[in-house]
Short mmCIF file of C-alpha atoms in Angstrom, two decimals:
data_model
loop_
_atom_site.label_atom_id
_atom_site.label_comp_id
_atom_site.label_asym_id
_atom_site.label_seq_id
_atom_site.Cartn_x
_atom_site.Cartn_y
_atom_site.Cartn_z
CA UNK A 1 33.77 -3.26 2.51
CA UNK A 2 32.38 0.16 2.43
CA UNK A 3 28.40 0.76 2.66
CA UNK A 4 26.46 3.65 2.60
CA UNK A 5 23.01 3.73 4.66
CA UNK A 6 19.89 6.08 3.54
CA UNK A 7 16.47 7.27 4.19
CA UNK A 8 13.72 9.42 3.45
CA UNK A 9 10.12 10.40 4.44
CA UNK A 10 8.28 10.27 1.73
CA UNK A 11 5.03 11.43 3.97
CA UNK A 12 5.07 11.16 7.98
CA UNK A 13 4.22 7.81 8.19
CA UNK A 14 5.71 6.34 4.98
CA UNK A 15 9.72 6.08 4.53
CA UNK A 16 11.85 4.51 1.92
CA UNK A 17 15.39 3.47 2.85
CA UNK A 18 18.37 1.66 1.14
CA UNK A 19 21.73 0.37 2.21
CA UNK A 20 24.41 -0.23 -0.25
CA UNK A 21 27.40 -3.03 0.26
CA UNK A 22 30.82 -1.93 -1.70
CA UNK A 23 33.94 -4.01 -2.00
CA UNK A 24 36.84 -2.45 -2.75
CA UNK A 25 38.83 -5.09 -4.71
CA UNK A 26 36.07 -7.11 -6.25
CA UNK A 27 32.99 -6.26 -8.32
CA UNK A 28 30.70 -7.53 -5.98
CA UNK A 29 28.11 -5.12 -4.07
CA UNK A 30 25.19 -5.82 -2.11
CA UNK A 31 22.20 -3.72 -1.26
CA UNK A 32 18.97 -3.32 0.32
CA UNK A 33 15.66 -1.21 -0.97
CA UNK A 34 12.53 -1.02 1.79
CA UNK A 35 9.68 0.71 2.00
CA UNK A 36 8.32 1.26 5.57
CA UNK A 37 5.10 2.73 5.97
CA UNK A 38 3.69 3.32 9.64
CA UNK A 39 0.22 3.07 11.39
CA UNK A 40 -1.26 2.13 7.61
CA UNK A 41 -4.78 2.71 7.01
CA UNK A 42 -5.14 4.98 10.43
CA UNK A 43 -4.44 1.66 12.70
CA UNK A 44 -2.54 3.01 15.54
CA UNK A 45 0.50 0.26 16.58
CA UNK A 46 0.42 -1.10 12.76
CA UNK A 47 2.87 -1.32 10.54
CA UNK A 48 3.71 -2.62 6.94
CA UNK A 49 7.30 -2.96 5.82
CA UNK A 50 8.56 -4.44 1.82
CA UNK A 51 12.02 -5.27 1.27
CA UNK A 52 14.42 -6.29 -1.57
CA UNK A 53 17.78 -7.49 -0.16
CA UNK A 54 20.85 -8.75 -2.45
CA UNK A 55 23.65 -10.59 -1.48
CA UNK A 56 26.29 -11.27 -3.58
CA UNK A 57 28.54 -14.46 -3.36
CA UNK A 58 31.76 -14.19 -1.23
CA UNK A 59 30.39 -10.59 -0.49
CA UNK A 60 32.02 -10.86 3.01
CA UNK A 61 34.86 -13.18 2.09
CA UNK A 62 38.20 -12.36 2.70
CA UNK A 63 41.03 -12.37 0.42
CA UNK A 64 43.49 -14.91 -0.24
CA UNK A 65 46.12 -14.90 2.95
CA UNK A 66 43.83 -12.58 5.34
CA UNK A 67 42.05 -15.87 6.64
CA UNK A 68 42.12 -13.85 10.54
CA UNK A 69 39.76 -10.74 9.07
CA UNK A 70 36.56 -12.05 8.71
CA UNK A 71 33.28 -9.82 8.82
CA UNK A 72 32.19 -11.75 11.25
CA UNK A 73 31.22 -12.18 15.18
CA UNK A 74 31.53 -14.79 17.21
CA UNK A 75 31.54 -17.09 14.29
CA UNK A 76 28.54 -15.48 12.74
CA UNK A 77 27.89 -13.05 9.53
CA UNK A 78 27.73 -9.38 10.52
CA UNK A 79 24.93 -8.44 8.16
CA UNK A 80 22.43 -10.65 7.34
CA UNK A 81 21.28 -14.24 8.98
CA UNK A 82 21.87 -15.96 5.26
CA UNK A 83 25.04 -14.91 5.02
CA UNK A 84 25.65 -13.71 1.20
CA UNK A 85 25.36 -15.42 -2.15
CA UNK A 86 21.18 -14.93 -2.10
CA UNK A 87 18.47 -12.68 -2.81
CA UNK A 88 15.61 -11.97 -0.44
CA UNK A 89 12.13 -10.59 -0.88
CA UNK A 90 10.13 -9.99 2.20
CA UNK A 91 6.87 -8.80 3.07
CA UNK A 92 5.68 -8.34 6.85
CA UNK A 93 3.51 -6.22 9.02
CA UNK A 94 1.04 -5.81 11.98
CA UNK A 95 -2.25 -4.97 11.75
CA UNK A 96 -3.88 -4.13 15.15
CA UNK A 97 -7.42 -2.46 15.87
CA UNK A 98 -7.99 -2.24 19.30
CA UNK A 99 -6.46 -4.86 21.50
CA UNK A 100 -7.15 -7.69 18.61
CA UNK A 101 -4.00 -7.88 15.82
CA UNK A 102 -2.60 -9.93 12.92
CA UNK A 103 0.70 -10.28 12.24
CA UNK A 104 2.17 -11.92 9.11
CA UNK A 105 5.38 -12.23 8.04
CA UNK A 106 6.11 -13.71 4.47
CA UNK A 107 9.78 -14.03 2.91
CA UNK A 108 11.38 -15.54 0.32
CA UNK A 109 14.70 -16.25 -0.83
CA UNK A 110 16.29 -17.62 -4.27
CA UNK A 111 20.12 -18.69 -3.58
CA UNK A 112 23.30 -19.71 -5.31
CA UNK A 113 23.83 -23.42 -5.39
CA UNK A 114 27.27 -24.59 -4.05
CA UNK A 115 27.66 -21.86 -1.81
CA UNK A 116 25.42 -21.39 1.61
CA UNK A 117 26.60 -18.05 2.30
CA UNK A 118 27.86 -18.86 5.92
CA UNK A 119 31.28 -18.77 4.54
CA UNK A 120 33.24 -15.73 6.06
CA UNK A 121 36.23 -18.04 6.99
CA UNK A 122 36.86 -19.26 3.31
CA UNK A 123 39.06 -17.33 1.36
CA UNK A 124 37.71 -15.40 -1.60
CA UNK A 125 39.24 -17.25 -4.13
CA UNK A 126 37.73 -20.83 -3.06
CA UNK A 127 34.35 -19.52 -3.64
CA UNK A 128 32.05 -20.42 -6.55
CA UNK A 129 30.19 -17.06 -8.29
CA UNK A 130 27.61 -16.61 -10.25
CA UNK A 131 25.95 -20.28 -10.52
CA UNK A 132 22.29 -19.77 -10.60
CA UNK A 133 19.71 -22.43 -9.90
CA UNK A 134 16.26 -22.64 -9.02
CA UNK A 135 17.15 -23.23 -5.17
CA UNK A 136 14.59 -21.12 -2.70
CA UNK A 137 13.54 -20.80 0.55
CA UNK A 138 9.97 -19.37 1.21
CA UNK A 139 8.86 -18.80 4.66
CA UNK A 140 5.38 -17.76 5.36
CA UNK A 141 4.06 -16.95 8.65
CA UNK A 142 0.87 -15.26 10.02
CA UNK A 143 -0.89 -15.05 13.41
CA UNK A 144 -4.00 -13.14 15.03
CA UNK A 145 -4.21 -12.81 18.81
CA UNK A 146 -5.56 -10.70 21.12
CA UNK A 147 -3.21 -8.80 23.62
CA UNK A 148 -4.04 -9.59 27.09
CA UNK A 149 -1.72 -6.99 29.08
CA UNK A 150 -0.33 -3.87 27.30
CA UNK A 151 2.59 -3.15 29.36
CA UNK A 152 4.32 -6.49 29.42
CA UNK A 153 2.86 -7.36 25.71
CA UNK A 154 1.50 -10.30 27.24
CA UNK A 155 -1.03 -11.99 24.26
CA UNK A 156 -2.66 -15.03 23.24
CA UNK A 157 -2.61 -15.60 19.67
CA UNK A 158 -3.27 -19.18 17.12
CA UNK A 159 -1.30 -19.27 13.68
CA UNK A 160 0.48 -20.99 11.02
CA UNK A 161 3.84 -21.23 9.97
CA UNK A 162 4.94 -22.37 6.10
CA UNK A 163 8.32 -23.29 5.81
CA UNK A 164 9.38 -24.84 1.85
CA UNK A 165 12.89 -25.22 0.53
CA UNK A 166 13.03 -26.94 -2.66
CA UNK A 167 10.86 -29.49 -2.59
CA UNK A 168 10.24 -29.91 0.94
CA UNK A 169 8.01 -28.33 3.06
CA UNK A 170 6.90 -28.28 6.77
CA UNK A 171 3.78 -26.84 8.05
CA UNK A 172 2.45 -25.92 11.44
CA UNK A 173 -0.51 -24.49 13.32
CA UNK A 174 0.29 -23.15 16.75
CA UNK A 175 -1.60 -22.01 19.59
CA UNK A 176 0.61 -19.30 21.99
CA UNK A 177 0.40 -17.36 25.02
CA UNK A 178 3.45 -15.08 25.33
CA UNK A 179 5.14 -11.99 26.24
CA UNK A 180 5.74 -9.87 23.04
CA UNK A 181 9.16 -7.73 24.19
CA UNK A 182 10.14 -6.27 20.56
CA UNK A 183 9.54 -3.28 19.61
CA UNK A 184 8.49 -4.74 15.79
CA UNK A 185 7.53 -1.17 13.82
CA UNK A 186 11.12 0.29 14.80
CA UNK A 187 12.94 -2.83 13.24
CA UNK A 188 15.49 -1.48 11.00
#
């Protein structure tokens, strides 16, 4: 696999960026468009971040009789959680004003039935490609708080998680009280 990573400022605060996924023996390339635009609307500690991701099938598969190189770690895919064989829109940012915020974070992801993308041990040639079907996972999640101590990111904060695949879905509302240790507008 060879990839090629790129980004540029469009203003100060607002940055578009792409990565590209290349295999060398198979037609079969991945990639990933954002936009990234920082302290939106004159919030200081906001953020707002779109993002198109494609995966392929078999994207990080190996080829027949290399079953030992796998791009992966630890029994794990290198690149994305999913794996390949899906694509992903996402939409998530942080709003703050102050010490009050609201943080949302909404994704969602059609992918390839027969194949669950967690695959990097299988050999190329068992995989199934290009079998569309109307399988998705949407995942919606938004929160508003209030941030107690800046220096340890210690906040309280209520919200509510949506979680559908298909036709099931799980919902819940969620009260918190946490440290907040990630750095969330440098997440690239």
């Amino acid at each position: 696999i060879y990839g090629l990573n790129w980004s540029f400022n469009i203003f100060e605060n607002l940055k578009i960026y792409n990565q590209i996924a290349l295999r060398s023996f198979k037609f079969s390339n991945g990639f990933q468009l954002g936009l990234n635009w920082r302290n939106p609307f004159k919030l200081e500690n906001s953020f707002l971040n779109v993002e198109w991701n494609n995966s392929p099938a078999g994207l990080y598969s190996m080829k027949q009789g290399h079953q030992n190189q796998s791009y992966s770690h630890l029994g794990h895919e290198l690149a994305h959680p999913m794996g390949s064989g899906f694509q992903e829109y996402l939409i998530r940012g942080q709003f703050s004003k102050g010490k009050v915020f609201m943080r949302f974070n909404y994704n969602l992801s059609n992918l390839i039935e027969g194949y669950n993308g967690n695959e990097v041990f299988e050999p190329l040639d068992n995989s199934l490609f290009g079998i569309k079907s109307d399988k998705y996972r949407l995942f919606l999640n938004t929160n508003i708080g209030l941030t107690i101590n800046k220096s340890s990111n210690m906040e309280i904060s209520v919200g509510h998680t949506n979680r559908r695949t298909n036709n099931n879905q799980e919902n819940y509302l969620f009260i918190s009280w946490r440290t907040y240790l990630k750095n969330d507008y440098f997440d690239q």
